[in-house]
Amino acid sequence: MIARRRIRFVRLIYRIGVLVPWTVLCAVALWVTPAIRVVHGSASGVWRRHVSQIYARGMARIIGMHVSVKGTPPAAPYVLVSNHLSYIDIVLLARDLGGIFVAKREVREWIGWGTLARLAGTIFLDRKSAKDTVRVIAEIRRRTKAGDGVVLFPEGTSTKGDRVLPMKSALLESVASDGAPVQYAAISYATPIGEPPAESAVCWWGNMTFGPHFLALLQMKGFNATVSYGDSAMQSTDRKKLAKDLHRAVEMQLTSVAD
């Protein structure tokens, strides 16, 4: 037992020691994006996507995330919706997509990740403000028109992976009013024998606190992540119908974390 605790502690220190400089390095690379925009215009979007993907792939390796991809990730521009299980979902999806995420406003204040999220172009939403929702809808349209991919988690919160919550339709207004297609994906996690179950060790939901949860995750020897991309896009000019269709499609793709 003591030996196991020592191994987990060493693993934690090693991963933090690698993750911190990796995050700083990629943050600096993203920080120069405005300068690239001035000199090379639209090439700045390609640069940001490229750096975001590299960071996510590096982080996945550092934290021991073993990824299985089913289906084909969409190419930008796109709007993609997914079920939401954890802050790690962003690493998993950014690894393939390098897209722009819509996240709750509180993420801006997270140490390290908040700064990185701002530099990566994350669209922050004040979920208590209807006026801010209107702003974000317009921003989603602007970003996709500029050639970016935008990733949404329309459940509005994360779960332990046993089901897909009903999807809120508000942020789908721009794609519905434009009659644009929406891609979808389903995410699931699993942990190896001897580690805590994924529904508590990887999924982050309810009243879990970010810091202790992330430190515990870094101590595990590894975990498996599966992302299943839909083989066809959903489309409707009725955002509520679109939300229901997407919910059904993601639910059909989902492998329960408890399975």
JSON list of N, CA, C and O in Angstrom, two decimals, residues 31-87:
[
{"chain": "A", "resi": 31, "resn": "TRP", "atom": "N", "xyz": [-0.26, 33.10, -27.96]},
{"chain": "A", "resi": 31, "resn": "TRP", "atom": "CA", "xyz": [-0.20, 34.54, -27.68]},
{"chain": "A", "resi": 31, "resn": "TRP", "atom": "C", "xyz": [0.23, 35.33, -28.92]},
{"chain": "A", "resi": 31, "resn": "TRP", "atom": "O", "xyz": [-0.15, 36.49, -29.08]},
{"chain": "A", "resi": 32, "resn": "VAL", "atom": "N", "xyz": [1.00, 34.71, -29.80]},
{"chain": "A", "resi": 32, "resn": "VAL", "atom": "CA", "xyz": [1.47, 35.42, -31.00]},
{"chain": "A", "resi": 32, "resn": "VAL", "atom": "C", "xyz": [0.44, 35.41, -32.13]},
{"chain": "A", "resi": 32, "resn": "VAL", "atom": "O", "xyz": [0.68, 35.99, -33.18]},
{"chain": "A", "resi": 33, "resn": "THR", "atom": "N", "xyz": [-0.71, 34.77, -31.92]},
{"chain": "A", "resi": 33, "resn": "THR", "atom": "CA", "xyz": [-1.73, 34.69, -32.97]},
{"chain": "A", "resi": 33, "resn": "THR", "atom": "C", "xyz": [-2.14, 36.05, -33.50]},
{"chain": "A", "resi": 33, "resn": "THR", "atom": "O", "xyz": [-2.26, 36.23, -34.72]},
{"chain": "A", "resi": 34, "resn": "PRO", "atom": "N", "xyz": [-2.38, 37.08, -32.65]},
{"chain": "A", "resi": 34, "resn": "PRO", "atom": "CA", "xyz": [-2.75, 38.39, -33.20]},
{"chain": "A", "resi": 34, "resn": "PRO", "atom": "C", "xyz": [-1.69, 38.95, -34.15]},
{"chain": "A", "resi": 34, "resn": "PRO", "atom": "O", "xyz": [-2.03, 39.61, -35.15]},
{"chain": "A", "resi": 35, "resn": "ALA", "atom": "N", "xyz": [-0.41, 38.72, -33.86]},
{"chain": "A", "resi": 35, "resn": "ALA", "atom": "CA", "xyz": [0.65, 39.20, -34.75]},
{"chain": "A", "resi": 35, "resn": "ALA", "atom": "C", "xyz": [0.60, 38.49, -36.09]},
{"chain": "A", "resi": 35, "resn": "ALA", "atom": "O", "xyz": [0.79, 39.09, -37.15]},
{"chain": "A", "resi": 36, "resn": "ILE", "atom": "N", "xyz": [0.28, 37.19, -36.05]},
{"chain": "A", "resi": 36, "resn": "ILE", "atom": "CA", "xyz": [0.14, 36.43, -37.30]},
{"chain": "A", "resi": 36, "resn": "ILE", "atom": "C", "xyz": [-1.04, 36.95, -38.10]},
{"chain": "A", "resi": 36, "resn": "ILE", "atom": "O", "xyz": [-1.00, 37.03, -39.32]},
{"chain": "A", "resi": 37, "resn": "ARG", "atom": "N", "xyz": [-2.11, 37.33, -37.39]},
{"chain": "A", "resi": 37, "resn": "ARG", "atom": "CA", "xyz": [-3.30, 37.87, -38.07]},
{"chain": "A", "resi": 37, "resn": "ARG", "atom": "C", "xyz": [-2.97, 39.15, -38.81]},
{"chain": "A", "resi": 37, "resn": "ARG", "atom": "O", "xyz": [-3.45, 39.39, -39.93]},
{"chain": "A", "resi": 38, "resn": "VAL", "atom": "N", "xyz": [-2.14, 39.99, -38.21]},
{"chain": "A", "resi": 38, "resn": "VAL", "atom": "CA", "xyz": [-1.76, 41.26, -38.85]},
{"chain": "A", "resi": 38, "resn": "VAL", "atom": "C", "xyz": [-0.95, 41.01, -40.12]},
{"chain": "A", "resi": 38, "resn": "VAL", "atom": "O", "xyz": [-1.15, 41.63, -41.16]},
{"chain": "A", "resi": 39, "resn": "VAL", "atom": "N", "xyz": [-0.03, 40.04, -40.04]},
{"chain": "A", "resi": 39, "resn": "VAL", "atom": "CA", "xyz": [0.89, 39.80, -41.15]},
{"chain": "A", "resi": 39, "resn": "VAL", "atom": "C", "xyz": [0.28, 38.89, -42.22]},
{"chain": "A", "resi": 39, "resn": "VAL", "atom": "O", "xyz": [0.40, 39.14, -43.42]},
{"chain": "A", "resi": 40, "resn": "HIS", "atom": "N", "xyz": [-0.41, 37.83, -41.77]},
{"chain": "A", "resi": 40, "resn": "HIS", "atom": "CA", "xyz": [-0.86, 36.81, -42.71]},
{"chain": "A", "resi": 40, "resn": "HIS", "atom": "C", "xyz": [-2.38, 36.63, -42.78]},
{"chain": "A", "resi": 40, "resn": "HIS", "atom": "O", "xyz": [-2.87, 35.73, -43.45]},
{"chain": "A", "resi": 41, "resn": "GLY", "atom": "N", "xyz": [-3.13, 37.46, -42.08]},
{"chain": "A", "resi": 41, "resn": "GLY", "atom": "CA", "xyz": [-4.58, 37.43, -42.19]},
{"chain": "A", "resi": 41, "resn": "GLY", "atom": "C", "xyz": [-5.19, 36.11, -41.75]},
{"chain": "A", "resi": 41, "resn": "GLY", "atom": "O", "xyz": [-5.03, 35.68, -40.61]},
{"chain": "A", "resi": 42, "resn": "SER", "atom": "N", "xyz": [-5.90, 35.44, -42.66]},
{"chain": "A", "resi": 42, "resn": "SER", "atom": "CA", "xyz": [-6.65, 34.23, -42.32]},
{"chain": "A", "resi": 42, "resn": "SER", "atom": "C", "xyz": [-5.76, 33.08, -41.86]},
{"chain": "A", "resi": 42, "resn": "SER", "atom": "O", "xyz": [-6.24, 32.12, -41.26]},
{"chain": "A", "resi": 43, "resn": "ALA", "atom": "N", "xyz": [-4.46, 33.15, -42.14]},
{"chain": "A", "resi": 43, "resn": "ALA", "atom": "CA", "xyz": [-3.55, 32.09, -41.69]},
{"chain": "A", "resi": 43, "resn": "ALA", "atom": "C", "xyz": [-3.50, 31.99, -40.18]},
{"chain": "A", "resi": 43, "resn": "ALA", "atom": "O", "xyz": [-3.11, 30.95, -39.64]},
{"chain": "A", "resi": 44, "resn": "SER", "atom": "N", "xyz": [-3.92, 33.04, -39.46]},
{"chain": "A", "resi": 44, "resn": "SER", "atom": "CA", "xyz": [-3.90, 33.00, -38.00]},
{"chain": "A", "resi": 44, "resn": "SER", "atom": "C", "xyz": [-4.86, 31.94, -37.47]},
{"chain": "A", "resi": 44, "resn": "SER", "atom": "O", "xyz": [-4.58, 31.31, -36.44]},
{"chain": "A", "resi": 45, "resn": "GLY", "atom": "N", "xyz": [-5.99, 31.72, -38.16]},
{"chain": "A", "resi": 45, "resn": "GLY", "atom": "CA", "xyz": [-6.93, 30.69, -37.74]},
{"chain": "A", "resi": 45, "resn": "GLY", "atom": "C", "xyz": [-6.33, 29.30, -37.87]},
{"chain": "A", "resi": 45, "resn": "GLY", "atom": "O", "xyz": [-6.51, 28.45, -36.99]},
{"chain": "A", "resi": 46, "resn": "VAL", "atom": "N", "xyz": [-5.61, 29.07, -38.94]},
{"chain": "A", "resi": 46, "resn": "VAL", "atom": "CA", "xyz": [-4.93, 27.79, -39.14]},
{"chain": "A", "resi": 46, "resn": "VAL", "atom": "C", "xyz": [-3.87, 27.59, -38.05]},
{"chain": "A", "resi": 46, "resn": "VAL", "atom": "O", "xyz": [-3.74, 26.49, -37.49]},
{"chain": "A", "resi": 47, "resn": "TRP", "atom": "N", "xyz": [-3.13, 28.64, -37.73]},
{"chain": "A", "resi": 47, "resn": "TRP", "atom": "CA", "xyz": [-2.11, 28.57, -36.68]},
{"chain": "A", "resi": 47, "resn": "TRP", "atom": "C", "xyz": [-2.73, 28.24, -35.33]},
{"chain": "A", "resi": 47, "resn": "TRP", "atom": "O", "xyz": [-2.24, 27.36, -34.62]},
{"chain": "A", "resi": 48, "resn": "ARG", "atom": "N", "xyz": [-3.82, 28.92, -34.99]},
{"chain": "A", "resi": 48, "resn": "ARG", "atom": "CA", "xyz": [-4.47, 28.66, -33.70]},
{"chain": "A", "resi": 48, "resn": "ARG", "atom": "C", "xyz": [-4.97, 27.22, -33.62]},
{"chain": "A", "resi": 48, "resn": "ARG", "atom": "O", "xyz": [-4.78, 26.56, -32.60]},
{"chain": "A", "resi": 49, "resn": "ARG", "atom": "N", "xyz": [-5.60, 26.74, -34.68]},
{"chain": "A", "resi": 49, "resn": "ARG", "atom": "CA", "xyz": [-6.09, 25.36, -34.68]},
{"chain": "A", "resi": 49, "resn": "ARG", "atom": "C", "xyz": [-4.93, 24.38, -34.53]},
{"chain": "A", "resi": 49, "resn": "ARG", "atom": "O", "xyz": [-5.03, 23.38, -33.80]},
{"chain": "A", "resi": 50, "resn": "HIS", "atom": "N", "xyz": [-3.85, 24.66, -35.23]},
{"chain": "A", "resi": 50, "resn": "HIS", "atom": "CA", "xyz": [-2.69, 23.77, -35.20]},
{"chain": "A", "resi": 50, "resn": "HIS", "atom": "C", "xyz": [-2.09, 23.71, -33.80]},
{"chain": "A", "resi": 50, "resn": "HIS", "atom": "O", "xyz": [-1.81, 22.62, -33.28]},
{"chain": "A", "resi": 51, "resn": "VAL", "atom": "N", "xyz": [-1.90, 24.87, -33.17]},
{"chain": "A", "resi": 51, "resn": "VAL", "atom": "CA", "xyz": [-1.34, 24.90, -31.82]},
{"chain": "A", "resi": 51, "resn": "VAL", "atom": "C", "xyz": [-2.27, 24.22, -30.82]},
{"chain": "A", "resi": 51, "resn": "VAL", "atom": "O", "xyz": [-1.83, 23.47, -29.94]},
{"chain": "A", "resi": 52, "resn": "SER", "atom": "N", "xyz": [-3.57, 24.46, -30.94]},
{"chain": "A", "resi": 52, "resn": "SER", "atom": "CA", "xyz": [-4.55, 23.85, -30.04]},
{"chain": "A", "resi": 52, "resn": "SER", "atom": "C", "xyz": [-4.51, 22.33, -30.14]},
{"chain": "A", "resi": 52, "resn": "SER", "atom": "O", "xyz": [-4.56, 21.62, -29.12]},
{"chain": "A", "resi": 53, "resn": "GLN", "atom": "N", "xyz": [-4.39, 21.82, -31.36]},
{"chain": "A", "resi": 53, "resn": "GLN", "atom": "CA", "xyz": [-4.30, 20.37, -31.54]},
{"chain": "A", "resi": 53, "resn": "GLN", "atom": "C", "xyz": [-3.02, 19.81, -30.94]},
{"chain": "A", "resi": 53, "resn": "GLN", "atom": "O", "xyz": [-3.04, 18.77, -30.26]},
{"chain": "A", "resi": 54, "resn": "ILE", "atom": "N", "xyz": [-1.92, 20.48, -31.19]},
{"chain": "A", "resi": 54, "resn": "ILE", "atom": "CA", "xyz": [-0.63, 20.01, -30.65]},
{"chain": "A", "resi": 54, "resn": "ILE", "atom": "C", "xyz": [-0.67, 19.99, -29.13]},
{"chain": "A", "resi": 54, "resn": "ILE", "atom": "O", "xyz": [-0.21, 19.05, -28.48]},
{"chain": "A", "resi": 55, "resn": "TYR", "atom": "N", "xyz": [-1.23, 21.06, -28.53]},
{"chain": "A", "resi": 55, "resn": "TYR", "atom": "CA", "xyz": [-1.31, 21.11, -27.07]},
{"chain": "A", "resi": 55, "resn": "TYR", "atom": "C", "xyz": [-2.15, 19.95, -26.54]},
{"chain": "A", "resi": 55, "resn": "TYR", "atom": "O", "xyz": [-1.74, 19.27, -25.58]},
{"chain": "A", "resi": 56, "resn": "ALA", "atom": "N", "xyz": [-3.31, 19.73, -27.15]},
{"chain": "A", "resi": 56, "resn": "ALA", "atom": "CA", "xyz": [-4.21, 18.68, -26.68]},
{"chain": "A", "resi": 56, "resn": "ALA", "atom": "C", "xyz": [-3.59, 17.30, -26.83]},
{"chain": "A", "resi": 56, "resn": "ALA", "atom": "O", "xyz": [-3.71, 16.44, -25.95]},
{"chain": "A", "resi": 57, "resn": "ARG", "atom": "N", "xyz": [-2.89, 17.07, -27.93]},
{"chain": "A", "resi": 57, "resn": "ARG", "atom": "CA", "xyz": [-2.24, 15.77, -28.13]},
{"chain": "A", "resi": 57, "resn": "ARG", "atom": "C", "xyz": [-1.13, 15.55, -27.11]},
{"chain": "A", "resi": 57, "resn": "ARG", "atom": "O", "xyz": [-0.97, 14.45, -26.57]},
{"chain": "A", "resi": 58, "resn": "GLY", "atom": "N", "xyz": [-0.38, 16.61, -26.85]},
{"chain": "A", "resi": 58, "resn": "GLY", "atom": "CA", "xyz": [0.67, 16.51, -25.84]},
{"chain": "A", "resi": 58, "resn": "GLY", "atom": "C", "xyz": [0.11, 16.27, -24.46]},
{"chain": "A", "resi": 58, "resn": "GLY", "atom": "O", "xyz": [0.61, 15.44, -23.70]},
{"chain": "A", "resi": 59, "resn": "MET", "atom": "N", "xyz": [-0.95, 17.00, -24.12]},
{"chain": "A", "resi": 59, "resn": "MET", "atom": "CA", "xyz": [-1.55, 16.84, -22.81]},
{"chain": "A", "resi": 59, "resn": "MET", "atom": "C", "xyz": [-2.14, 15.44, -22.64]},
{"chain": "A", "resi": 59, "resn": "MET", "atom": "O", "xyz": [-2.04, 14.85, -21.56]},
{"chain": "A", "resi": 60, "resn": "ALA", "atom": "N", "xyz": [-2.76, 14.92, -23.69]},
{"chain": "A", "resi": 60, "resn": "ALA", "atom": "CA", "xyz": [-3.32, 13.57, -23.62]},
{"chain": "A", "resi": 60, "resn": "ALA", "atom": "C", "xyz": [-2.24, 12.56, -23.26]},
{"chain": "A", "resi": 60, "resn": "ALA", "atom": "O", "xyz": [-2.46, 11.66, -22.44]},
{"chain": "A", "resi": 61, "resn": "ARG", "atom": "N", "xyz": [-1.09, 12.69, -23.86]},
{"chain": "A", "resi": 61, "resn": "ARG", "atom": "CA", "xyz": [0.03, 11.78, -23.57]},
{"chain": "A", "resi": 61, "resn": "ARG", "atom": "C", "xyz": [0.52, 11.97, -22.13]},
{"chain": "A", "resi": 61, "resn": "ARG", "atom": "O", "xyz": [0.80, 10.99, -21.43]},
{"chain": "A", "resi": 62, "resn": "ILE", "atom": "N", "xyz": [0.61, 13.22, -21.71]},
{"chain": "A", "resi": 62, "resn": "ILE", "atom": "CA", "xyz": [1.14, 13.50, -20.36]},
{"chain": "A", "resi": 62, "resn": "ILE", "atom": "C", "xyz": [0.25, 12.92, -19.27]},
{"chain": "A", "resi": 62, "resn": "ILE", "atom": "O", "xyz": [0.73, 12.34, -18.30]},
{"chain": "A", "resi": 63, "resn": "ILE", "atom": "N", "xyz": [-1.06, 13.04, -19.43]},
{"chain": "A", "resi": 63, "resn": "ILE", "atom": "CA", "xyz": [-1.98, 12.59, -18.37]},
{"chain": "A", "resi": 63, "resn": "ILE", "atom": "C", "xyz": [-2.38, 11.12, -18.51]},
{"chain": "A", "resi": 63, "resn": "ILE", "atom": "O", "xyz": [-3.14, 10.60, -17.70]},
{"chain": "A", "resi": 64, "resn": "GLY", "atom": "N", "xyz": [-1.85, 10.44, -19.53]},
{"chain": "A", "resi": 64, "resn": "GLY", "atom": "CA", "xyz": [-2.13, 9.02, -19.68]},
{"chain": "A", "resi": 64, "resn": "GLY", "atom": "C", "xyz": [-3.47, 8.71, -20.31]},
{"chain": "A", "resi": 64, "resn": "GLY", "atom": "O", "xyz": [-4.06, 7.65, -20.02]},
{"chain": "A", "resi": 65, "resn": "MET", "atom": "N", "xyz": [-3.96, 9.58, -21.17]},
{"chain": "A", "resi": 65, "resn": "MET", "atom": "CA", "xyz": [-5.24, 9.35, -21.84]},
{"chain": "A", "resi": 65, "resn": "MET", "atom": "C", "xyz": [-5.00, 8.57, -23.14]},
{"chain": "A", "resi": 65, "resn": "MET", "atom": "O", "xyz": [-4.35, 9.06, -24.05]},
{"chain": "A", "resi": 66, "resn": "HIS", "atom": "N", "xyz": [-5.55, 7.37, -23.20]},
{"chain": "A", "resi": 66, "resn": "HIS", "atom": "CA", "xyz": [-5.43, 6.52, -24.38]},
{"chain": "A", "resi": 66, "resn": "HIS", "atom": "C", "xyz": [-6.70, 6.67, -25.21]},
{"chain": "A", "resi": 66, "resn": "HIS", "atom": "O", "xyz": [-7.79, 6.32, -24.75]},
{"chain": "A", "resi": 67, "resn": "VAL", "atom": "N", "xyz": [-6.56, 7.18, -26.41]},
{"chain": "A", "resi": 67, "resn": "VAL", "atom": "CA", "xyz": [-7.72, 7.62, -27.20]},
{"chain": "A", "resi": 67, "resn": "VAL", "atom": "C", "xyz": [-8.09, 6.62, -28.28]},
{"chain": "A", "resi": 67, "resn": "VAL", "atom": "O", "xyz": [-7.22, 6.11, -29.00]},
{"chain": "A", "resi": 68, "resn": "SER", "atom": "N", "xyz": [-9.38, 6.36, -28.38]},
{"chain": "A", "resi": 68, "resn": "SER", "atom": "CA", "xyz": [-9.93, 5.56, -29.47]},
{"chain": "A", "resi": 68, "resn": "SER", "atom": "C", "xyz": [-10.94, 6.43, -30.22]},
{"chain": "A", "resi": 68, "resn": "SER", "atom": "O", "xyz": [-11.85, 7.01, -29.61]},
{"chain": "A", "resi": 69, "resn": "VAL", "atom": "N", "xyz": [-10.75, 6.56, -31.53]},
{"chain": "A", "resi": 69, "resn": "VAL", "atom": "CA", "xyz": [-11.62, 7.41, -32.35]},
{"chain": "A", "resi": 69, "resn": "VAL", "atom": "C", "xyz": [-12.43, 6.54, -33.30]},
{"chain": "A", "resi": 69, "resn": "VAL", "atom": "O", "xyz": [-11.86, 5.71, -34.03]},
{"chain": "A", "resi": 70, "resn": "LYS", "atom": "N", "xyz": [-13.73, 6.74, -33.28]},
{"chain": "A", "resi": 70, "resn": "LYS", "atom": "CA", "xyz": [-14.62, 6.04, -34.20]},
{"chain": "A", "resi": 70, "resn": "LYS", "atom": "C", "xyz": [-15.26, 7.06, -35.13]},
{"chain": "A", "resi": 70, "resn": "LYS", "atom": "O", "xyz": [-15.72, 8.11, -34.67]},
{"chain": "A", "resi": 71, "resn": "GLY", "atom": "N", "xyz": [-15.29, 6.77, -36.41]},
{"chain": "A", "resi": 71, "resn": "GLY", "atom": "CA", "xyz": [-15.84, 7.73, -37.36]},
{"chain": "A", "resi": 71, "resn": "GLY", "atom": "C", "xyz": [-14.78, 8.74, -37.78]},
{"chain": "A", "resi": 71, "resn": "GLY", "atom": "O", "xyz": [-13.60, 8.64, -37.41]},
{"chain": "A", "resi": 72, "resn": "THR", "atom": "N", "xyz": [-15.23, 9.74, -38.51]},
{"chain": "A", "resi": 72, "resn": "THR", "atom": "CA", "xyz": [-14.32, 10.74, -39.06]},
{"chain": "A", "resi": 72, "resn": "THR", "atom": "C", "xyz": [-14.61, 12.12, -38.49]},
{"chain": "A", "resi": 72, "resn": "THR", "atom": "O", "xyz": [-15.74, 12.61, -38.59]},
{"chain": "A", "resi": 73, "resn": "PRO", "atom": "N", "xyz": [-13.62, 12.77, -37.87]},
{"chain": "A", "resi": 73, "resn": "PRO", "atom": "CA", "xyz": [-13.82, 14.14, -37.35]},
{"chain": "A", "resi": 73, "resn": "PRO", "atom": "C", "xyz": [-14.14, 15.09, -38.50]},
{"chain": "A", "resi": 73, "resn": "PRO", "atom": "O", "xyz": [-13.57, 14.95, -39.59]},
{"chain": "A", "resi": 74, "resn": "PRO", "atom": "N", "xyz": [-15.04, 16.05, -38.30]},
{"chain": "A", "resi": 74, "resn": "PRO", "atom": "CA", "xyz": [-15.37, 16.99, -39.38]},
{"chain": "A", "resi": 74, "resn": "PRO", "atom": "C", "xyz": [-14.24, 17.98, -39.63]},
{"chain": "A", "resi": 74, "resn": "PRO", "atom": "O", "xyz": [-13.44, 18.26, -38.74]},
{"chain": "A", "resi": 75, "resn": "ALA", "atom": "N", "xyz": [-14.20, 18.49, -40.84]},
{"chain": "A", "resi": 75, "resn": "ALA", "atom": "CA", "xyz": [-13.23, 19.53, -41.19]},
{"chain": "A", "resi": 75, "resn": "ALA", "atom": "C", "xyz": [-13.90, 20.89, -41.04]},
{"chain": "A", "resi": 75, "resn": "ALA", "atom": "O", "xyz": [-15.09, 21.04, -41.32]},
{"chain": "A", "resi": 76, "resn": "ALA", "atom": "N", "xyz": [-13.14, 21.89, -40.59]},
{"chain": "A", "resi": 76, "resn": "ALA", "atom": "CA", "xyz": [-13.68, 23.25, -40.43]},
{"chain": "A", "resi": 76, "resn": "ALA", "atom": "C", "xyz": [-14.03, 23.82, -41.81]},
{"chain": "A", "resi": 76, "resn": "ALA", "atom": "O", "xyz": [-13.39, 23.51, -42.81]},
{"chain": "A", "resi": 77, "resn": "PRO", "atom": "N", "xyz": [-15.08, 24.66, -41.85]},
{"chain": "A", "resi": 77, "resn": "PRO", "atom": "CA", "xyz": [-15.92, 25.13, -40.75]},
{"chain": "A", "resi": 77, "resn": "PRO", "atom": "C", "xyz": [-17.02, 24.14, -40.40]},
{"chain": "A", "resi": 77, "resn": "PRO", "atom": "O", "xyz": [-17.50, 23.41, -41.27]},
{"chain": "A", "resi": 78, "resn": "TYR", "atom": "N", "xyz": [-17.43, 24.12, -39.15]},
{"chain": "A", "resi": 78, "resn": "TYR", "atom": "CA", "xyz": [-18.50, 23.23, -38.70]},
{"chain": "A", "resi": 78, "resn": "TYR", "atom": "C", "xyz": [-19.02, 23.74, -37.36]},
{"chain": "A", "resi": 78, "resn": "TYR", "atom": "O", "xyz": [-18.39, 24.54, -36.68]},
{"chain": "A", "resi": 79, "resn": "VAL", "atom": "N", "xyz": [-20.19, 23.24, -36.97]},
{"chain": "A", "resi": 79, "resn": "VAL", "atom": "CA", "xyz": [-20.67, 23.31, -35.60]},
{"chain": "A", "resi": 79, "resn": "VAL", "atom": "C", "xyz": [-20.86, 21.87, -35.17]},
{"chain": "A", "resi": 79, "resn": "VAL", "atom": "O", "xyz": [-21.52, 21.08, -35.87]},
{"chain": "A", "resi": 80, "resn": "LEU", "atom": "N", "xyz": [-20.27, 21.49, -34.05]},
{"chain": "A", "resi": 80, "resn": "LEU", "atom": "CA", "xyz": [-20.36, 20.12, -33.55]},
{"chain": "A", "resi": 80, "resn": "LEU", "atom": "C", "xyz": [-20.90, 20.15, -32.13]},
{"chain": "A", "resi": 80, "resn": "LEU", "atom": "O", "xyz": [-20.47, 20.96, -31.31]},
{"chain": "A", "resi": 81, "resn": "VAL", "atom": "N", "xyz": [-21.83, 19.24, -31.84]},
{"chain": "A", "resi": 81, "resn": "VAL", "atom": "CA", "xyz": [-22.34, 19.11, -30.47]},
{"chain": "A", "resi": 81, "resn": "VAL", "atom": "C", "xyz": [-21.94, 17.75, -29.93]},
{"chain": "A", "resi": 81, "resn": "VAL", "atom": "O", "xyz": [-21.77, 16.78, -30.68]},
{"chain": "A", "resi": 82, "resn": "SER", "atom": "N", "xyz": [-21.76, 17.68, -28.61]},
{"chain": "A", "resi": 82, "resn": "SER", "atom": "CA", "xyz": [-21.34, 16.46, -27.95]},
{"chain": "A", "resi": 82, "resn": "SER", "atom": "C", "xyz": [-21.97, 16.39, -26.57]},
{"chain": "A", "resi": 82, "resn": "SER", "atom": "O", "xyz": [-22.35, 17.41, -26.00]},
{"chain": "A", "resi": 83, "resn": "ASN", "atom": "N", "xyz": [-22.07, 15.17, -26.04]},
{"chain": "A", "resi": 83, "resn": "ASN", "atom": "CA", "xyz": [-22.39, 15.04, -24.63]},
{"chain": "A", "resi": 83, "resn": "ASN", "atom": "C", "xyz": [-21.20, 15.57, -23.82]},
{"chain": "A", "resi": 83, "resn": "ASN", "atom": "O", "xyz": [-20.10, 15.72, -24.34]},
{"chain": "A", "resi": 84, "resn": "HIS", "atom": "N", "xyz": [-21.44, 15.85, -22.56]},
{"chain": "A", "resi": 84, "resn": "HIS", "atom": "CA", "xyz": [-20.41, 16.51, -21.74]},
{"chain": "A", "resi": 84, "resn": "HIS", "atom": "C", "xyz": [-20.22, 15.75, -20.44]},
{"chain": "A", "resi": 84, "resn": "HIS", "atom": "O", "xyz": [-21.16, 15.59, -19.66]},
{"chain": "A", "resi": 85, "resn": "LEU", "atom": "N", "xyz": [-18.99, 15.26, -20.21]},
{"chain": "A", "resi": 85, "resn": "LEU", "atom": "CA", "xyz": [-18.69, 14.46, -19.03]},
{"chain": "A", "resi": 85, "resn": "LEU", "atom": "C", "xyz": [-17.66, 15.09, -18.12]},
{"chain": "A", "resi": 85, "resn": "LEU", "atom": "O", "xyz": [-17.66, 14.82, -16.91]},
{"chain": "A", "resi": 86, "resn": "SER", "atom": "N", "xyz": [-16.74, 15.90, -18.68]},
{"chain": "A", "resi": 86, "resn": "SER", "atom": "CA", "xyz": [-15.61, 16.37, -17.88]},
{"chain": "A", "resi": 86, "resn": "SER", "atom": "C", "xyz": [-14.91, 17.51, -18.59]},
{"chain": "A", "resi": 86, "resn": "SER", "atom": "O", "xyz": [-15.08, 17.72, -19.80]},
{"chain": "A", "resi": 87, "resn": "TYR", "atom": "N", "xyz": [-14.06, 18.23, -17.85]},
{"chain": "A", "resi": 87, "resn": "TYR", "atom": "CA", "xyz": [-13.17, 19.22, -18.47]},
{"chain": "A", "resi": 87, "resn": "TYR", "atom": "C", "xyz": [-12.21, 18.55, -19.45]},
{"chain": "A", "resi": 87, "resn": "TYR", "atom": "O", "xyz": [-11.72, 19.16, -20.39]}
]
